[in-house]
PDB file of C-alpha atoms in Angstrom:
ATOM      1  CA  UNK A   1       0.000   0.000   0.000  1.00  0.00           C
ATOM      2  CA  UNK A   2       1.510   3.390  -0.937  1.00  0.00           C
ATOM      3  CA  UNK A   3       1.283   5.838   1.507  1.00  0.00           C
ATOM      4  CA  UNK A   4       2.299   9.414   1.544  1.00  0.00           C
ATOM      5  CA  UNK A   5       2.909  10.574   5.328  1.00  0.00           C
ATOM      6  CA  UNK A   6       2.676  14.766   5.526  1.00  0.00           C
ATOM      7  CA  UNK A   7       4.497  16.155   8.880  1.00  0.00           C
ATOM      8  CA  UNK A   8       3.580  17.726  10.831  1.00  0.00           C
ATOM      9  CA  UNK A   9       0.331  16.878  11.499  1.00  0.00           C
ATOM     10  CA  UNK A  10      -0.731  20.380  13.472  1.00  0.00           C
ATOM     11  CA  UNK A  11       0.900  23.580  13.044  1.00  0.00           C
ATOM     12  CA  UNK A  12       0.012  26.809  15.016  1.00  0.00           C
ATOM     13  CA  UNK A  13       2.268  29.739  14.793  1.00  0.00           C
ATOM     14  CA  UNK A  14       2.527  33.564  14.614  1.00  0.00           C
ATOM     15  CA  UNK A  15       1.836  35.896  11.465  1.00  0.00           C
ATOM     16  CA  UNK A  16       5.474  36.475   9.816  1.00  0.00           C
ATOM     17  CA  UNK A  17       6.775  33.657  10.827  1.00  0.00           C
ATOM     18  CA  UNK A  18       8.186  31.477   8.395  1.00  0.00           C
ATOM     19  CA  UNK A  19       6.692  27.588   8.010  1.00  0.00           C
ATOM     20  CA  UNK A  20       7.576  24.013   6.521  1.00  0.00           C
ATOM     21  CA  UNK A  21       5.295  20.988   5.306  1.00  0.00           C
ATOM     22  CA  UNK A  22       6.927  17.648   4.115  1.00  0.00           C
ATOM     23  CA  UNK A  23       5.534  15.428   2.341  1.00  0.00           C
ATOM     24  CA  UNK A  24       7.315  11.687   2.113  1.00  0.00           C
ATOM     25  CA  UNK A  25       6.716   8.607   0.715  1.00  0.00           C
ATOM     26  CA  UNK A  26       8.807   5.167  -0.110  1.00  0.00           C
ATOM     27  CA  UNK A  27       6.944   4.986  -3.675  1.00  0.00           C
ATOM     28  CA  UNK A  28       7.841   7.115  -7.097  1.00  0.00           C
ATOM     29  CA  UNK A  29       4.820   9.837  -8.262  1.00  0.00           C
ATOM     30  CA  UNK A  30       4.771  11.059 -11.544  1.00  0.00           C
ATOM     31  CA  UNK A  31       3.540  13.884 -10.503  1.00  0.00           C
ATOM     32  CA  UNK A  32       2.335  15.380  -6.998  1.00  0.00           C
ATOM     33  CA  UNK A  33      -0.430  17.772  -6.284  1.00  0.00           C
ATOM     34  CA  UNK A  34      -0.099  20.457  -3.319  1.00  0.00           C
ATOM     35  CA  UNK A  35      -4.174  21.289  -2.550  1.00  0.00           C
ATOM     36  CA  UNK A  36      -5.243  23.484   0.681  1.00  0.00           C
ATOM     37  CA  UNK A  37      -8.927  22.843   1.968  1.00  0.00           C
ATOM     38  CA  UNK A  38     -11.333  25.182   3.949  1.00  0.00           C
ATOM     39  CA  UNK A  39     -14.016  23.080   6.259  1.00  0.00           C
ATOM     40  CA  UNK A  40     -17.359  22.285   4.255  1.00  0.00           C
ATOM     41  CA  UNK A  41     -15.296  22.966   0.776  1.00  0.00           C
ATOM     42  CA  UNK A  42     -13.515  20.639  -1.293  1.00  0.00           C
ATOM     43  CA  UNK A  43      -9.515  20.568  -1.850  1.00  0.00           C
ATOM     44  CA  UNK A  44      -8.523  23.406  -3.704  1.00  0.00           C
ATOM     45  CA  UNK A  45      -5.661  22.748  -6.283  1.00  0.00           C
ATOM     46  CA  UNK A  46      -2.231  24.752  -5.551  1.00  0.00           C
ATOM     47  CA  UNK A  47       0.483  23.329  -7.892  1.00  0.00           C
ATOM     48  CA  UNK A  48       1.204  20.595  -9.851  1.00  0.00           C
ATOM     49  CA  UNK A  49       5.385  18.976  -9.809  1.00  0.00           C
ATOM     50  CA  UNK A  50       5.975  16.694 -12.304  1.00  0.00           C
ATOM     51  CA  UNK A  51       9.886  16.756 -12.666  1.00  0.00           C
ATOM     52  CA  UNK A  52      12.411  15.440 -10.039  1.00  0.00           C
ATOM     53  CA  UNK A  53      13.939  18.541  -8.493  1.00  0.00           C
ATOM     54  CA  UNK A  54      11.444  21.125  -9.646  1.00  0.00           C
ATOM     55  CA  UNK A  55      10.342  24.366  -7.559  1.00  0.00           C
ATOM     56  CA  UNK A  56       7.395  26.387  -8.272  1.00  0.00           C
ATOM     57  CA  UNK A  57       6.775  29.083  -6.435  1.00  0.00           C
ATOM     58  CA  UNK A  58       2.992  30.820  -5.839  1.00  0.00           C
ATOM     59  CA  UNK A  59       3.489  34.296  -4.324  1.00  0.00           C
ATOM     60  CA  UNK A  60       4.734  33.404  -0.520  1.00  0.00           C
ATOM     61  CA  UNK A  61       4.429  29.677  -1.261  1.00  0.00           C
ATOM     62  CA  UNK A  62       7.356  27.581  -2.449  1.00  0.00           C
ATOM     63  CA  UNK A  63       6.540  24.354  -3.610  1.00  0.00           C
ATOM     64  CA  UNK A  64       9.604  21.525  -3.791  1.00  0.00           C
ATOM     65  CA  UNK A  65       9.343  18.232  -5.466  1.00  0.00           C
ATOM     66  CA  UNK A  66      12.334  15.843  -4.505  1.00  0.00           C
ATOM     67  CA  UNK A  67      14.801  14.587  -7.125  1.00  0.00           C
ATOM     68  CA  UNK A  68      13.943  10.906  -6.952  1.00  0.00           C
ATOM     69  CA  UNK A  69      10.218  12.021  -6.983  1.00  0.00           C
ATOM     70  CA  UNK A  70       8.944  10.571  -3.575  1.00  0.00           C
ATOM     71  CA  UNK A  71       8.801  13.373  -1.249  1.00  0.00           C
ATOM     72  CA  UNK A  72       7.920  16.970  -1.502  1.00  0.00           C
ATOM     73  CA  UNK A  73       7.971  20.711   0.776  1.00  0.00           C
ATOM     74  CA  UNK A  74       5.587  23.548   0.836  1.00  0.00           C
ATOM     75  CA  UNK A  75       7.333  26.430   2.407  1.00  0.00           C
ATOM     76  CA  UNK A  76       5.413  29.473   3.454  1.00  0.00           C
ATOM     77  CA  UNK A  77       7.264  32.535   3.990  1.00  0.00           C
ATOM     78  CA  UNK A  78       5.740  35.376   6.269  1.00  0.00           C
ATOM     79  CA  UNK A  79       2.398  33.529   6.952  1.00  0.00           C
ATOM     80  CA  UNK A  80      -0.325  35.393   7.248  1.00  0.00           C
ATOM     81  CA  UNK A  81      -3.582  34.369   8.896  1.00  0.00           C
ATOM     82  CA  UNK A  82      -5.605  33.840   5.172  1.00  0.00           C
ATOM     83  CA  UNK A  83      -3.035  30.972   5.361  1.00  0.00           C
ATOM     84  CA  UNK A  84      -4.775  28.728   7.788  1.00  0.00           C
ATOM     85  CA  UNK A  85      -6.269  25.651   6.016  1.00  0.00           C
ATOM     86  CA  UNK A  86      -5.767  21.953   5.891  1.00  0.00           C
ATOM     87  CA  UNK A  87      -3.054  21.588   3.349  1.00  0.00           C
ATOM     88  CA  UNK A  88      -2.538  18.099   1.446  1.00  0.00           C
ATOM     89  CA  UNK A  89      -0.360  16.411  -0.809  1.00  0.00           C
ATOM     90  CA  UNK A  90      -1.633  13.917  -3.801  1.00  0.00           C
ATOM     91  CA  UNK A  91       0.915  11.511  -5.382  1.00  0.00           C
ATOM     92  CA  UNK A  92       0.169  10.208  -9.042  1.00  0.00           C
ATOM     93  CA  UNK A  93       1.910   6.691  -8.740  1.00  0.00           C
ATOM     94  CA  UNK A  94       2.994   5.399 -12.092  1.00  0.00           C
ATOM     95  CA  UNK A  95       0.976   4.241 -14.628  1.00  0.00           C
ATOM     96  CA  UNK A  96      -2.056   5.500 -13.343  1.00  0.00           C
ATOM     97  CA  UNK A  97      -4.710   8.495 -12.761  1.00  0.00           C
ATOM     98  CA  UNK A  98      -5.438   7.988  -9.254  1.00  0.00           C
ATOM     99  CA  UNK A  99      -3.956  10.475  -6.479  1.00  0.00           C
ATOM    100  CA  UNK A 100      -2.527   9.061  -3.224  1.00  0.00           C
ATOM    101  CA  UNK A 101      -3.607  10.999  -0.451  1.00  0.00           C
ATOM    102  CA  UNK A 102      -1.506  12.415   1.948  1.00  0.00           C
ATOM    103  CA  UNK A 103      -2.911  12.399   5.649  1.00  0.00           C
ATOM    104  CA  UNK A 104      -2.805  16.424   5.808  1.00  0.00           C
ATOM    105  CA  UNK A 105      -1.208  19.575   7.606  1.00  0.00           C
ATOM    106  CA  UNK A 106      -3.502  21.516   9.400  1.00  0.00           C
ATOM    107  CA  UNK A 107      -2.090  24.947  10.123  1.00  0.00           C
ATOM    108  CA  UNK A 108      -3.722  27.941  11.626  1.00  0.00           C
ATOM    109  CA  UNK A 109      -1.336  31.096  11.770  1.00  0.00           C
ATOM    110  CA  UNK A 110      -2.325  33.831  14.502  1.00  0.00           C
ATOM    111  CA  UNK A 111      -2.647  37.289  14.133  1.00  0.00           C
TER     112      UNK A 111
ATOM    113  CA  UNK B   1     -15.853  28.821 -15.820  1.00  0.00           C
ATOM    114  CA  UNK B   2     -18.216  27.063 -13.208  1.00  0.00           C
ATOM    115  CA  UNK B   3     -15.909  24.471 -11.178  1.00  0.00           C
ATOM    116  CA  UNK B   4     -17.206  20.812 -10.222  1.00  0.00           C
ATOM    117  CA  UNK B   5     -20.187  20.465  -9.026  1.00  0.00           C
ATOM    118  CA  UNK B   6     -22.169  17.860  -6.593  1.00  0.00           C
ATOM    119  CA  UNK B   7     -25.480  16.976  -5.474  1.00  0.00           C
ATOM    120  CA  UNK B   8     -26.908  17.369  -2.570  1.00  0.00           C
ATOM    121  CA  UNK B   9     -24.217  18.531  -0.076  1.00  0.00           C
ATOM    122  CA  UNK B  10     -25.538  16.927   2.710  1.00  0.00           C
ATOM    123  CA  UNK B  11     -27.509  13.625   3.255  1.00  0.00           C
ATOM    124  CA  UNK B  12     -28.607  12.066   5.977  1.00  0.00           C
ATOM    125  CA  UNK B  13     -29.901   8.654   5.967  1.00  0.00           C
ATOM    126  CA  UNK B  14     -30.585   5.323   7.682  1.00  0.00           C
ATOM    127  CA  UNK B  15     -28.883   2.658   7.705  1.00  0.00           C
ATOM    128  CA  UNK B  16     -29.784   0.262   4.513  1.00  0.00           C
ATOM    129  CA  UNK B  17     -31.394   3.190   2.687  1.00  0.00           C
ATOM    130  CA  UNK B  18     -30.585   3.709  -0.924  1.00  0.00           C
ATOM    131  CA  UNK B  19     -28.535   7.570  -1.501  1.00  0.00           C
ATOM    132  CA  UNK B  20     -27.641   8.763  -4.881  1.00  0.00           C
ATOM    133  CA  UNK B  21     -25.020  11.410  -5.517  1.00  0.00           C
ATOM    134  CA  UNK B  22     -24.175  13.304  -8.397  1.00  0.00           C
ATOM    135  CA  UNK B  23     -21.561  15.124  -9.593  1.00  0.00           C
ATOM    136  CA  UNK B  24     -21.495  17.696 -12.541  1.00  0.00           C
ATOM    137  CA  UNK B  25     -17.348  18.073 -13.883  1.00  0.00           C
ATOM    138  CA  UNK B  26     -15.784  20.897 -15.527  1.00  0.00           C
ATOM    139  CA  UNK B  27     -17.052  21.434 -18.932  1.00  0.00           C
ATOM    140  CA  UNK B  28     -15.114  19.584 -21.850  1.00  0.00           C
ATOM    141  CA  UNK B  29     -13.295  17.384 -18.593  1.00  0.00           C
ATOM    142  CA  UNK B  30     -13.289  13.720 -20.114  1.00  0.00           C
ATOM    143  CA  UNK B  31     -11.729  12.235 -16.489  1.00  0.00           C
ATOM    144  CA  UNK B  32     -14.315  12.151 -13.710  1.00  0.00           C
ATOM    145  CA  UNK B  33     -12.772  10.804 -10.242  1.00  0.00           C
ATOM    146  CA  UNK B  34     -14.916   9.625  -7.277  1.00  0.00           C
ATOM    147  CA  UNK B  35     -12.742   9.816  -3.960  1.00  0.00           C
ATOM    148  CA  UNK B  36     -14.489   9.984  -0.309  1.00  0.00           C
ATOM    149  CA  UNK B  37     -12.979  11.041   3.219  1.00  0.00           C
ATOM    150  CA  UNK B  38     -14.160   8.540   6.019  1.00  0.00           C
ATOM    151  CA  UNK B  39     -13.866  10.523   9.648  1.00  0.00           C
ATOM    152  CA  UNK B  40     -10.176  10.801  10.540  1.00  0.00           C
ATOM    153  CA  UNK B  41      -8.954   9.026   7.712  1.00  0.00           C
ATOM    154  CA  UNK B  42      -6.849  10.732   4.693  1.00  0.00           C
ATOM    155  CA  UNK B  43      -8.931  10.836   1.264  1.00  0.00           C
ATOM    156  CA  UNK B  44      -8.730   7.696  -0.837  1.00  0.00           C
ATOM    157  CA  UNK B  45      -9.443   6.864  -4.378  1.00  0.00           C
ATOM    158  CA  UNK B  46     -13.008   5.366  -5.291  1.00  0.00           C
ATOM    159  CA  UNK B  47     -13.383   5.212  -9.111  1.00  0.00           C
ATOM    160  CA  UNK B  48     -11.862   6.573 -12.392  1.00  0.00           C
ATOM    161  CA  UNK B  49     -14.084   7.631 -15.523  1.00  0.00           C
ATOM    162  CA  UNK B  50     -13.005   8.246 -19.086  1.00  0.00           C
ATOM    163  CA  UNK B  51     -16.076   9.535 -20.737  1.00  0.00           C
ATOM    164  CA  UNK B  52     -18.496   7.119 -19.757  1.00  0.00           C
ATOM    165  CA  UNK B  53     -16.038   4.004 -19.409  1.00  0.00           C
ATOM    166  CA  UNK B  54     -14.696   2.982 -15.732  1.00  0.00           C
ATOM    167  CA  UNK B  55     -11.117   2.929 -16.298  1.00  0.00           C
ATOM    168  CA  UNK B  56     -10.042   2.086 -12.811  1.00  0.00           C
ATOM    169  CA  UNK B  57     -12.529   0.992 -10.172  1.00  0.00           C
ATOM    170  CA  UNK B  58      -9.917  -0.258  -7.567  1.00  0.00           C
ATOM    171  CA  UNK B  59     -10.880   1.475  -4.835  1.00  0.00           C
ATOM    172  CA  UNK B  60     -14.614   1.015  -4.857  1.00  0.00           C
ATOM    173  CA  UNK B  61     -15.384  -0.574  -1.549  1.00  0.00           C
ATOM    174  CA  UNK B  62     -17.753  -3.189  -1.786  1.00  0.00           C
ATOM    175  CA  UNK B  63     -20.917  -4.056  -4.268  1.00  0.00           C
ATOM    176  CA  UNK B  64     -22.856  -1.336  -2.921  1.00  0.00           C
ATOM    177  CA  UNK B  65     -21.508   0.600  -4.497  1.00  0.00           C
ATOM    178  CA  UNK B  66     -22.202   1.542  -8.054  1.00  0.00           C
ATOM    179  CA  UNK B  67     -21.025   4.359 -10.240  1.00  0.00           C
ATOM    180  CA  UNK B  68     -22.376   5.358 -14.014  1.00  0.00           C
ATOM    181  CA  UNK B  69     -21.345   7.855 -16.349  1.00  0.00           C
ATOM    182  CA  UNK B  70     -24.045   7.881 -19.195  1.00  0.00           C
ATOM    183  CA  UNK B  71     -23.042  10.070 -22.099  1.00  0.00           C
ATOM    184  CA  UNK B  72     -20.073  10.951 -20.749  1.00  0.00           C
ATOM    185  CA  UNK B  73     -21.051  14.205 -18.605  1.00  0.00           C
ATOM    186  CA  UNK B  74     -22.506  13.880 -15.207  1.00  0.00           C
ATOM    187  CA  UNK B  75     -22.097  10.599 -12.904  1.00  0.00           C
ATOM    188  CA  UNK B  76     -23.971   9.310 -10.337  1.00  0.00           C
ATOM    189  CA  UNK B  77     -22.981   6.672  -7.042  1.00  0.00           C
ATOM    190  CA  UNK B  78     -25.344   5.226  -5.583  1.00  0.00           C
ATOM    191  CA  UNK B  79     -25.000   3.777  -2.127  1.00  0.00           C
ATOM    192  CA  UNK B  80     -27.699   0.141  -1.743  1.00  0.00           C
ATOM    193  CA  UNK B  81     -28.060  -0.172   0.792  1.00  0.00           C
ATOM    194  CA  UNK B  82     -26.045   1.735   2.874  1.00  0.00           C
ATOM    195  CA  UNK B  83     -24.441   1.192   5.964  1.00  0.00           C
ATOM    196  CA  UNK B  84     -22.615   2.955   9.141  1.00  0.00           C
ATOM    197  CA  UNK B  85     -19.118   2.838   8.061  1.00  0.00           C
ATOM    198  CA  UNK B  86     -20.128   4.787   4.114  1.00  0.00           C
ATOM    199  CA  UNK B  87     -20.345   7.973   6.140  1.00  0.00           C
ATOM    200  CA  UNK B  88     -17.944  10.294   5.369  1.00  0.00           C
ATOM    201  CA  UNK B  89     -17.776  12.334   2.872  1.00  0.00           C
ATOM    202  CA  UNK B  90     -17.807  12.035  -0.690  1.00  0.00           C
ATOM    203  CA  UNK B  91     -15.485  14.359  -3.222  1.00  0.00           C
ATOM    204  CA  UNK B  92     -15.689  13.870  -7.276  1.00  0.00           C
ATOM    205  CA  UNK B  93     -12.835  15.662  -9.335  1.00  0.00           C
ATOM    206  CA  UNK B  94     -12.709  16.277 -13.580  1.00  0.00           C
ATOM    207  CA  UNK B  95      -9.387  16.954 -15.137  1.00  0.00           C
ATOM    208  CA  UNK B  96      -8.801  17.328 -18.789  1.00  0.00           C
ATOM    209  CA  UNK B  97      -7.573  14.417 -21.017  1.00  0.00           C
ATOM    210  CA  UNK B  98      -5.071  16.430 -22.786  1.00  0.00           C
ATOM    211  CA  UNK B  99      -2.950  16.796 -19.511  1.00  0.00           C
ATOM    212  CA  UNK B 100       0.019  14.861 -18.581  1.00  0.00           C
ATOM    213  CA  UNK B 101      -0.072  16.035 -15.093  1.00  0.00           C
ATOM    214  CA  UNK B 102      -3.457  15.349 -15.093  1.00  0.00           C
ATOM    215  CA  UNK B 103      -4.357  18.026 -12.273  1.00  0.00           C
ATOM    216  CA  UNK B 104      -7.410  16.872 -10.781  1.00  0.00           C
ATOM    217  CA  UNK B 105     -10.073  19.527  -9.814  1.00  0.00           C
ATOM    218  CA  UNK B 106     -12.196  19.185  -6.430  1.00  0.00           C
ATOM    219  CA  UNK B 107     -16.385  19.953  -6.051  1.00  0.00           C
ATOM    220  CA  UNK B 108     -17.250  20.942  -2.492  1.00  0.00           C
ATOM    221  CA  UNK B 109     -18.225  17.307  -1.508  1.00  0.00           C
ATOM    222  CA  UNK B 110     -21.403  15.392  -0.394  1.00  0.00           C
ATOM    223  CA  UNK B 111     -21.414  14.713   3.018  1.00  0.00           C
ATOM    224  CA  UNK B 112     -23.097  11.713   4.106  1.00  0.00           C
ATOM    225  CA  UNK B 113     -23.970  10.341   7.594  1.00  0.00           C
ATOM    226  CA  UNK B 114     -25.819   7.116   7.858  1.00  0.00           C
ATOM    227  CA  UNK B 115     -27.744   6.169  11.015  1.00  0.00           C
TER     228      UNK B 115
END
């Protein structure tokens, strides 16, 4: 069973401070999908990484995908509180069209 | 562009009652995913459509369970009959054939508790 394990779990910290998300797995994706999700909405589509290495970048949001294309960061810089959401990662395994959940981040940043 | 649709958002129901949901996709979106979120669990993979063929049907938990996609646009699952452990809450997702990231993108849900 692939499984994509996000860390951490909970996050709670101050506006302008600056914040990490990993996302790891022991299986290959051909590509990975970065979504954020408000309660009673659906997962709201961020970025898409489909090379090994690659970094996209979305305004304060940098998005990492790792060069043997099984883990993957979402760095925040200067948080602000519009930033608190659930925030998962998808992994396309090979092959297929199905996304692999990750188990989620769920950050609130304080004013 | 209207976004992905799904109907209704909430349902409530007793246990070995028949529910139907629907979801609409993005216009022109030939892939139409069913995933659903079970309470504390991550999301996980239901069903794959391409047009009105299942292409992957994998994670579709049990018999009662049953998915269409006639013509190709909307699709349907239908819960019969329905049991404690379906609640949760049920996402569909369209993304565009033409796509070899295939980005996948989310309706709002259908939450369903069974009682």
């Amino acid at each position: 069973t692939q499984l994509l394990e996000q860390s951490p779990q909970f996050l709670s910290i101050q506006e302008g401070e600056n914040l990490t998300v990993y996302c790891n797995s022991s299986s290959v994706f051909s590509s990975l999908q970065w979504y954020r999700q408000e309660p009673g909405e659906g997962p709201v589509l961020l970025v898409t990484v489909v090379t090994g290495g690659e970094v996209k970048k979305l305004k304060r949001l940098t998005f990492q995908f790792g060069d043997a294309r099984k883990d993957s960061s979402l760095h925040i810089t200067a948080a602000q509180p519009g930033d608190t959401g659930l925030y998962l990662c998808a992994g396309r395994p090979s092959g297929t069209y199905k996304y692999i959940f990750g188990t989620g981040t769920r950050l609130k940043v304080l004013a | 562009e209207a976004g992905v649709t799904q109907f209704p958002s909430h349902s409530v129901i007793e246990k070995g009652q028949t529910v139907t949901l629907r979801c609409d996709p993005i216009s022109g979106h030939d892939n139409l995913y069913w995933y659903r979120r079970v309470m504390g669990k991550e999301i996980k993979f239901l069903l794959h459509f391409v047009k009105e063929s299942k292409q992957d049907e994998s994670g579709m938990p049990n018999n009662r369970f049953l998915a269409e996609r006639t013509g190709g646009t909307y699709s349907t699952l239908k819960v019969q009959p329905a049991e404690l452990e379906d609640s949760g809450v049920y996402f569909c997702a369209s993304s565009w054939k033409g796509q070899t990231s295939y980005e996948q993108y989310f309706g709002p849900g259908t939450r369903l508790t069974v009682t």
